[in-house]
PDB file of C-alpha atoms in Angstrom:
ATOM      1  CA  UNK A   1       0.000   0.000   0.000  1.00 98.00           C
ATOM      2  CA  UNK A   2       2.729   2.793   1.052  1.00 98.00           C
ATOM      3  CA  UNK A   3       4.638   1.604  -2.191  1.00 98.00           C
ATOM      4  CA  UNK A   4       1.959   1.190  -4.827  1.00 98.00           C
ATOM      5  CA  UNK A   5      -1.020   3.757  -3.340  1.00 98.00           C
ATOM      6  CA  UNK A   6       0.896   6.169  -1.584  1.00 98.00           C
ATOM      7  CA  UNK A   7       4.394   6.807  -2.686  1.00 98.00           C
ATOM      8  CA  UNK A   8       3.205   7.729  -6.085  1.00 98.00           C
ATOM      9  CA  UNK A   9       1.247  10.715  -4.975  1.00 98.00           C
ATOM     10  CA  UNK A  10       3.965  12.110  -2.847  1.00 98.00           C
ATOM     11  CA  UNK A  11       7.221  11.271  -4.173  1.00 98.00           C
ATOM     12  CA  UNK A  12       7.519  13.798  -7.137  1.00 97.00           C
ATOM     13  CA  UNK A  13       6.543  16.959  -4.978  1.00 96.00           C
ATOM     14  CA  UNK A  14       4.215  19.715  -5.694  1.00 95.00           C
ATOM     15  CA  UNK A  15       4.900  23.578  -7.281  1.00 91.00           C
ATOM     16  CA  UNK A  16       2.389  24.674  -4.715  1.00 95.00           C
ATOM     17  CA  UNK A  17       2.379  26.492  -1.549  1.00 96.00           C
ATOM     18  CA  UNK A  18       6.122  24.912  -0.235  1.00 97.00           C
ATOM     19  CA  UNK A  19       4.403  23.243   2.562  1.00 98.00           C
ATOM     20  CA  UNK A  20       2.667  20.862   0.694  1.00 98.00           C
ATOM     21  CA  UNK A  21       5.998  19.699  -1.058  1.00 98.00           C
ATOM     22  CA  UNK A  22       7.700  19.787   2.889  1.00 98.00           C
ATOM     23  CA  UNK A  23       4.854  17.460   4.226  1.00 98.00           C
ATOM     24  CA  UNK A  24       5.135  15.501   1.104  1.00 98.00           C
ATOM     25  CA  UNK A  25       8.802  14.447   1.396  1.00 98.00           C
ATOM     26  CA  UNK A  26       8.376  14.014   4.845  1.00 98.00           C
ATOM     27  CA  UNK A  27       5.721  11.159   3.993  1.00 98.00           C
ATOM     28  CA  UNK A  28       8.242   9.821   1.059  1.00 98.00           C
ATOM     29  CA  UNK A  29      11.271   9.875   3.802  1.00 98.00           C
ATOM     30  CA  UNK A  30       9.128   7.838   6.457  1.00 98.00           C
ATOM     31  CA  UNK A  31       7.860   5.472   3.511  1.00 98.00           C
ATOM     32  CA  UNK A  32      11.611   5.317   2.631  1.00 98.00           C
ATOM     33  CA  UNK A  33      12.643   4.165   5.746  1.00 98.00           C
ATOM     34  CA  UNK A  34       9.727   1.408   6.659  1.00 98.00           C
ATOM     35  CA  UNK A  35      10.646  -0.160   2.865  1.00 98.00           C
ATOM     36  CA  UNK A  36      14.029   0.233   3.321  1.00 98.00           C
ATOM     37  CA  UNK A  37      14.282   1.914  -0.134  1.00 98.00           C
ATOM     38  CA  UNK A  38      17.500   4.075  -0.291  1.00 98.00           C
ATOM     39  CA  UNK A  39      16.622   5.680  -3.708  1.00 98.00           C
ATOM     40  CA  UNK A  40      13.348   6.509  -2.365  1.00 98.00           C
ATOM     41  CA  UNK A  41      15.199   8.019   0.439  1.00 98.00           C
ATOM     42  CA  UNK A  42      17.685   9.831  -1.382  1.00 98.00           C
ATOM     43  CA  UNK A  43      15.261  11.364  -4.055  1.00 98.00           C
ATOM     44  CA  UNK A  44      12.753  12.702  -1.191  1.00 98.00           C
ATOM     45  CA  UNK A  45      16.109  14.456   0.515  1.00 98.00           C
ATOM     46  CA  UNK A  46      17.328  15.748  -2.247  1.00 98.00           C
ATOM     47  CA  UNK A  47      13.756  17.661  -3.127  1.00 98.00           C
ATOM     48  CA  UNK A  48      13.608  18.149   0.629  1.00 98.00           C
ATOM     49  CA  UNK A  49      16.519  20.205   1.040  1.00 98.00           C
ATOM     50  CA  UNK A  50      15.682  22.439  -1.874  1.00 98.00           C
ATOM     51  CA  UNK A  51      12.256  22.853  -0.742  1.00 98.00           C
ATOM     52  CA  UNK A  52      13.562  24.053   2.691  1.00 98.00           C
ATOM     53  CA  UNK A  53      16.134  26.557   1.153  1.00 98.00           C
ATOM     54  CA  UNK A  54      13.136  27.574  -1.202  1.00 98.00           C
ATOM     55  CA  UNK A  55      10.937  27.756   2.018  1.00 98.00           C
ATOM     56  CA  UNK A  56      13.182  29.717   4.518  1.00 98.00           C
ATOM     57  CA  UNK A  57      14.440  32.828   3.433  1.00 98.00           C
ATOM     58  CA  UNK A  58      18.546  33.563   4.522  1.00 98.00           C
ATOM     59  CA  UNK A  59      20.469  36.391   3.894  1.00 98.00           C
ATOM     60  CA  UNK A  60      22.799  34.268   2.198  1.00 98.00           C
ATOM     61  CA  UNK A  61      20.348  33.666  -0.272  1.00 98.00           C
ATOM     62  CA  UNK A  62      20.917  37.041  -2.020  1.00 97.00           C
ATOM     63  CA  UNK A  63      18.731  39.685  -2.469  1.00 98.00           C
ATOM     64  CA  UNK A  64      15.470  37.483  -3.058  1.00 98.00           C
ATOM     65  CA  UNK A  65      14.635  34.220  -1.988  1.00 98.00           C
ATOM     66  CA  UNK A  66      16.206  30.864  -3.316  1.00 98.00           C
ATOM     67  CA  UNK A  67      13.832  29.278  -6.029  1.00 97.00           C
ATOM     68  CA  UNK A  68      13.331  25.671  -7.074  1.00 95.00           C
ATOM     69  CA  UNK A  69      14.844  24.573 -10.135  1.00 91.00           C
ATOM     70  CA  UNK A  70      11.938  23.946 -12.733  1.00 91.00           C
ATOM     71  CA  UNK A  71       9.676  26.321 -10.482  1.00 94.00           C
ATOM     72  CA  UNK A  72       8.984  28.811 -13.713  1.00 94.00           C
ATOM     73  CA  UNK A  73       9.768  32.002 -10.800  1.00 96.00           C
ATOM     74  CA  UNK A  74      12.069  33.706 -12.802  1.00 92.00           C
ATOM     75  CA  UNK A  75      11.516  37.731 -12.223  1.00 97.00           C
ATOM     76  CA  UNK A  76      11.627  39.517  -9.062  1.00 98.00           C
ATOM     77  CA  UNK A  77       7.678  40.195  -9.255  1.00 98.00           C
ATOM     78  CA  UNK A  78       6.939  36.477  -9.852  1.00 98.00           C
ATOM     79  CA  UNK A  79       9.081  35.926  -6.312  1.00 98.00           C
ATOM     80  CA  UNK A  80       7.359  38.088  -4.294  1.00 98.00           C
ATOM     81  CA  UNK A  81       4.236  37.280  -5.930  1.00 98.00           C
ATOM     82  CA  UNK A  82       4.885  33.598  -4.771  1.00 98.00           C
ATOM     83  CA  UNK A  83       6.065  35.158  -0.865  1.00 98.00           C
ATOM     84  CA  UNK A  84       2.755  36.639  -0.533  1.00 98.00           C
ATOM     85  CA  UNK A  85       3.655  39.677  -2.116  1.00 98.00           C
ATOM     86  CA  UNK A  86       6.365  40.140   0.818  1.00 98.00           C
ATOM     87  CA  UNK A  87       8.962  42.503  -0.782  1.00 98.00           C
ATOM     88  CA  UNK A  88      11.449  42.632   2.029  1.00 98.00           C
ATOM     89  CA  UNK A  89      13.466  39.671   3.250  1.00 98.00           C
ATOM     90  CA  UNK A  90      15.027  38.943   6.431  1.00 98.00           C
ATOM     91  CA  UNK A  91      16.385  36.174   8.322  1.00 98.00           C
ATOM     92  CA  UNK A  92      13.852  33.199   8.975  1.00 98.00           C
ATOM     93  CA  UNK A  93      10.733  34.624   6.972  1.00 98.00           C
ATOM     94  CA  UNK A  94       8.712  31.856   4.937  1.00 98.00           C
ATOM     95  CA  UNK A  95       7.423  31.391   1.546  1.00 98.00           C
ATOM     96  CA  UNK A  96       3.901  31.532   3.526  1.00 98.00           C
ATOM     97  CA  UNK A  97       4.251  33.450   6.371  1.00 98.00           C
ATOM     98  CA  UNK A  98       2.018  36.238   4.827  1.00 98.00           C
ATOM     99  CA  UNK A  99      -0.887  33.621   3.839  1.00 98.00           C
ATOM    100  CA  UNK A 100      -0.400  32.652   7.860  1.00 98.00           C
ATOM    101  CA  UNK A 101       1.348  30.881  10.484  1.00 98.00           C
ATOM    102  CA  UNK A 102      -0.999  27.435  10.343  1.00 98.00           C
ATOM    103  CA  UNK A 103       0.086  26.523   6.956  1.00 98.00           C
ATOM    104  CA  UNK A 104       3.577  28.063   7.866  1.00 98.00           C
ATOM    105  CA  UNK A 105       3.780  25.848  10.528  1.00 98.00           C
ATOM    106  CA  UNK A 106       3.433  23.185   8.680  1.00 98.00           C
ATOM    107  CA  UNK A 107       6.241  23.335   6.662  1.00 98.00           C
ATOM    108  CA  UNK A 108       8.457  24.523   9.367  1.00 98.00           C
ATOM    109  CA  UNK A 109       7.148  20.994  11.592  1.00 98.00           C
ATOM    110  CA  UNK A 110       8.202  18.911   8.434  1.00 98.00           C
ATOM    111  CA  UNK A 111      11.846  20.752   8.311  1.00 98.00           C
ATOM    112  CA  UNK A 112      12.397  19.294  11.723  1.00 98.00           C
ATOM    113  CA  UNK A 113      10.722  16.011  11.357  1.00 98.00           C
ATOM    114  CA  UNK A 114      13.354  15.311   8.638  1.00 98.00           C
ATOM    115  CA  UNK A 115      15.893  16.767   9.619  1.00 98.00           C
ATOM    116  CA  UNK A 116      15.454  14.374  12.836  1.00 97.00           C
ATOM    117  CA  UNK A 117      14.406  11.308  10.986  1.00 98.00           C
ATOM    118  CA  UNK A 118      17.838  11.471   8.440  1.00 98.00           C
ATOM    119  CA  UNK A 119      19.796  11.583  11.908  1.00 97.00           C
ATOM    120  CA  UNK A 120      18.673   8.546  13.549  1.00 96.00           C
ATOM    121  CA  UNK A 121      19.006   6.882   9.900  1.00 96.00           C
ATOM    122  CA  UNK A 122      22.957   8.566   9.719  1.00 97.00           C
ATOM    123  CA  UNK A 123      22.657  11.381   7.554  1.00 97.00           C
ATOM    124  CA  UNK A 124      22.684  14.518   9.563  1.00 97.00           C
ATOM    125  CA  UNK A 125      20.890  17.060   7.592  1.00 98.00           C
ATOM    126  CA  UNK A 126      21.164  20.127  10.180  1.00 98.00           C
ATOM    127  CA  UNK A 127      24.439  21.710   8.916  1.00 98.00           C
ATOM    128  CA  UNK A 128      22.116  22.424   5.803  1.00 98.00           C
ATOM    129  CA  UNK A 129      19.202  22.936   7.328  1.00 98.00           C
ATOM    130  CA  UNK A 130      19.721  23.624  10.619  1.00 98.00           C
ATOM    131  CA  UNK A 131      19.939  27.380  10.503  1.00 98.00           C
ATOM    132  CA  UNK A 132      17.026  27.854   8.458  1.00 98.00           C
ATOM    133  CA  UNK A 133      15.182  25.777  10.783  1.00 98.00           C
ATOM    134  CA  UNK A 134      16.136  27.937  13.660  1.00 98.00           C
ATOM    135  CA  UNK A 135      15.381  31.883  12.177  1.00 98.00           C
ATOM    136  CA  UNK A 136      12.422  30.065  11.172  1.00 98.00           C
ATOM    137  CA  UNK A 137      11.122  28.815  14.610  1.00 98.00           C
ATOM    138  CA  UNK A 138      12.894  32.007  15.911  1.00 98.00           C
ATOM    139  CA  UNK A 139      11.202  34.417  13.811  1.00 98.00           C
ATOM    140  CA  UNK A 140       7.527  32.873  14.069  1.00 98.00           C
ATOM    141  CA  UNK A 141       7.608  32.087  17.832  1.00 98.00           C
ATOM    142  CA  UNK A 142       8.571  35.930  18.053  1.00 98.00           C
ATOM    143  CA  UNK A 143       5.157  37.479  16.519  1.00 98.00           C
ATOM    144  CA  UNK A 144       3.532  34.443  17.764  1.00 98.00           C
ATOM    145  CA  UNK A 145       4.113  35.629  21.458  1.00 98.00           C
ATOM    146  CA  UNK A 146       2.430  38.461  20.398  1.00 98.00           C
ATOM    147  CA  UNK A 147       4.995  41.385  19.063  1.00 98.00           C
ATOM    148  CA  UNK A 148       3.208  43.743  16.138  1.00 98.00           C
ATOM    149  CA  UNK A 149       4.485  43.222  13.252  1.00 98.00           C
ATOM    150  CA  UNK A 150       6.082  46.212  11.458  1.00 98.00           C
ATOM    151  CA  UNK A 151       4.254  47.778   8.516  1.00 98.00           C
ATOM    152  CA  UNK A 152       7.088  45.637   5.960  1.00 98.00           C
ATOM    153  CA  UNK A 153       6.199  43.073   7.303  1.00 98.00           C
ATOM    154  CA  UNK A 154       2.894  41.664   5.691  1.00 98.00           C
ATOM    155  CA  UNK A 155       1.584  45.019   5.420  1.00 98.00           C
ATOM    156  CA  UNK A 156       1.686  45.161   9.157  1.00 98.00           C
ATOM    157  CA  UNK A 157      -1.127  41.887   9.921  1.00 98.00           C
ATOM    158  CA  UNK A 158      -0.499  38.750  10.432  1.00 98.00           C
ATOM    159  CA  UNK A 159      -2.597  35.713  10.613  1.00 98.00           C
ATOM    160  CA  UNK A 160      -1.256  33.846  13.592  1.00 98.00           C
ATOM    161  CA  UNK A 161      -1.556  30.132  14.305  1.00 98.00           C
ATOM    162  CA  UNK A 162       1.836  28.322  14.520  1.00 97.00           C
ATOM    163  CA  UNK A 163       0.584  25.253  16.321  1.00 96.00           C
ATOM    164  CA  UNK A 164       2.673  22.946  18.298  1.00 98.00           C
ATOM    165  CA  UNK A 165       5.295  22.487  16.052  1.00 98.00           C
ATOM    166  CA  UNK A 166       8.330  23.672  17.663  1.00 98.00           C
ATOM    167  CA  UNK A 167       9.392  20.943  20.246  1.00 98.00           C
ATOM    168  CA  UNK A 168      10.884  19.171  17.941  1.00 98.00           C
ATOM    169  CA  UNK A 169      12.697  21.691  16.194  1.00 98.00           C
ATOM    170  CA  UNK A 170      13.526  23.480  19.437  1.00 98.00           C
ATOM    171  CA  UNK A 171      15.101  20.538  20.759  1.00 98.00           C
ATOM    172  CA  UNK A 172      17.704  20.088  17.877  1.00 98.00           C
ATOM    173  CA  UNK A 173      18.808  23.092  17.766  1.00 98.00           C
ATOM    174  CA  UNK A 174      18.703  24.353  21.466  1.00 98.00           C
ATOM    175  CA  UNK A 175      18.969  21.387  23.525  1.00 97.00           C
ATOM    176  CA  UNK A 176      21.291  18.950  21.857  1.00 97.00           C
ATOM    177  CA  UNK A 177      22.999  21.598  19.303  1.00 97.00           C
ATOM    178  CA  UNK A 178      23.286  24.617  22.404  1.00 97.00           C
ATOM    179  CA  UNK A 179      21.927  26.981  20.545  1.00 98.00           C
ATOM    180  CA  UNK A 180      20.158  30.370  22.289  1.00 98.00           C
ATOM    181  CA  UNK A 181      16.910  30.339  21.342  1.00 98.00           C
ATOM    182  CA  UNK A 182      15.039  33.092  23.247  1.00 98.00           C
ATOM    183  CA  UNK A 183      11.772  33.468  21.454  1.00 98.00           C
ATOM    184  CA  UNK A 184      11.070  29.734  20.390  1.00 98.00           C
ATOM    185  CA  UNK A 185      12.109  28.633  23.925  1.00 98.00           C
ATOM    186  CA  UNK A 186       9.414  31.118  25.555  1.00 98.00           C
ATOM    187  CA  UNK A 187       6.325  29.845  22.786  1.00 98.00           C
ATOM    188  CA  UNK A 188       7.492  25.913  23.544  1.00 98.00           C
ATOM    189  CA  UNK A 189       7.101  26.536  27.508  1.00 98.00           C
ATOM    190  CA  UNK A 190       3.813  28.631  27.181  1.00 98.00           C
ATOM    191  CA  UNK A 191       2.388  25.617  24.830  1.00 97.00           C
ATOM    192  CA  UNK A 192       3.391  22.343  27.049  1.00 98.00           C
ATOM    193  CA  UNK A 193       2.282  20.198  27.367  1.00 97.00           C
ATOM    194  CA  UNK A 194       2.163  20.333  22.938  1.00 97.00           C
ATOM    195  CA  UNK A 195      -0.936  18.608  21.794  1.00 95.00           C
ATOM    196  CA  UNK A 196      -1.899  17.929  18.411  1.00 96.00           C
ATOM    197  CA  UNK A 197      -2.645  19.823  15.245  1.00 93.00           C
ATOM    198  CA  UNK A 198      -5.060  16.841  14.029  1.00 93.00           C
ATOM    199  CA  UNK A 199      -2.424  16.307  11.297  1.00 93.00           C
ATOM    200  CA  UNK A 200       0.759  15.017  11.132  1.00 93.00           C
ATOM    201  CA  UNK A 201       2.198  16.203  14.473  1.00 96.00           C
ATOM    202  CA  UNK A 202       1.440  14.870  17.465  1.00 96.00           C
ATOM    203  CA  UNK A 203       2.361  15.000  21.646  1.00 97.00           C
ATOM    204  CA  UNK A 204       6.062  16.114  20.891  1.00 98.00           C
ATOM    205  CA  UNK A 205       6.268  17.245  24.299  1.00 98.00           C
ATOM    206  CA  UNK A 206       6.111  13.604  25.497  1.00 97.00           C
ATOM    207  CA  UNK A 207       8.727  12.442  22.554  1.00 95.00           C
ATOM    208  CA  UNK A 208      11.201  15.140  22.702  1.00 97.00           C
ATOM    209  CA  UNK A 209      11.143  18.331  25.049  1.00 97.00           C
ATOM    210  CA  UNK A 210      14.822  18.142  27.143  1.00 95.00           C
ATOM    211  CA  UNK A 211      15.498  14.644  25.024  1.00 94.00           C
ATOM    212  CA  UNK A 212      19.013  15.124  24.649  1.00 92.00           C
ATOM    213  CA  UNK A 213      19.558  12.232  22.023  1.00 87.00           C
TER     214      UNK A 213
END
């Protein structure tokens, strides 16, 4: 069934919103790993970490976000156009955080779900995705606690929403990787005990707050 009915409608991605194509190789990396399928595997990581550079905006990036090969964004307007019509760029913004944090959430949980699943496999992902995973959580967790957002930033509203989605990241990159992580450390305590988002994430609290391996 995860072969024949599933992996087929997940494994080649989506051009959509990026955190369909995040959830989507998220369910090809677990499918991966219960079939034991290393190409699987190692087609799903390598869309993965495109879709996370695509879906985290870093400095690093250059003046405008990081674009998927084969996406068809090729001018500046088409970029912002597909960032919500978010003009300005800074450290940790996301491809949706203008539509709103629920859906932005999303995207950020599967980051950190594969970015943990690769590590217990062997592959440790985080010194290419780590630091977009933390401005993300970072940056989110910030206006989630409840800071106005400056006029640049979404034309000054936000749709809040995150969910609990950021023990696991949290945990990666504060507890076991010592990272300060003010903001995202404040939102995780003020949601435990993390429930569910009826989804794909689940009672993290219970599987990884202060799990240092």
């Amino acid at each position: 069934m995860l072969r024949n009915v599933y992996l087929p409608m997940v494994r080649n991605g989506s051009n959509s919103n990026g955190n369909w194509e995040l959830t989507m190789m998220e369910a090809s990396v677990g499918i991966a790993v219960f079939l034991d399928d290393r190409a699987v595997y190692d087609a799903a990581t390598t869309r993965f970490l495109n879709r996370a550079r695509a879906f985290v905006y870093l400095p690093s990036d250059g003046a405008l976000p990081y674009t998927m090969p084969g996406s068809g964004l090729d001018t500046s307007a088409e970029i912002i156009s597909y960032w919500q019509g978010q003009s300005t760029f800074v450290a940790g913004l996301a491809q949706e955080t203008c539509r709103d944090f629920v859906h932005t959430g999303y995207g950020i949980s599967a980051i950190s779900h594969v970015a943990e699943t690769s590590r217990i496999q062997g592959r440790d992902l985080y010194p290419q995705v780590g630091e977009r995973l933390r401005q993300a959580l970072g940056f989110h967790s910030r206006y989630q606690l409840g800071e106005a957002p400056p006029a640049w930033l979404c034309g000054g509203s936000l749709t809040r929403g995150l969910g609990p989605i950021t023990e696991v990241g949290f945990n990666a990159m504060s507890t076991r990787l010592g990272n300060v992580m003010t903001n995202t450390q404040a939102l995780t305590l003020q949601q435990r005990p993390a429930g569910t988002n009826n989804l794909f994430v689940a009672w993290e609290t219970l599987t990884h707050a202060d799990n240092p391996n």
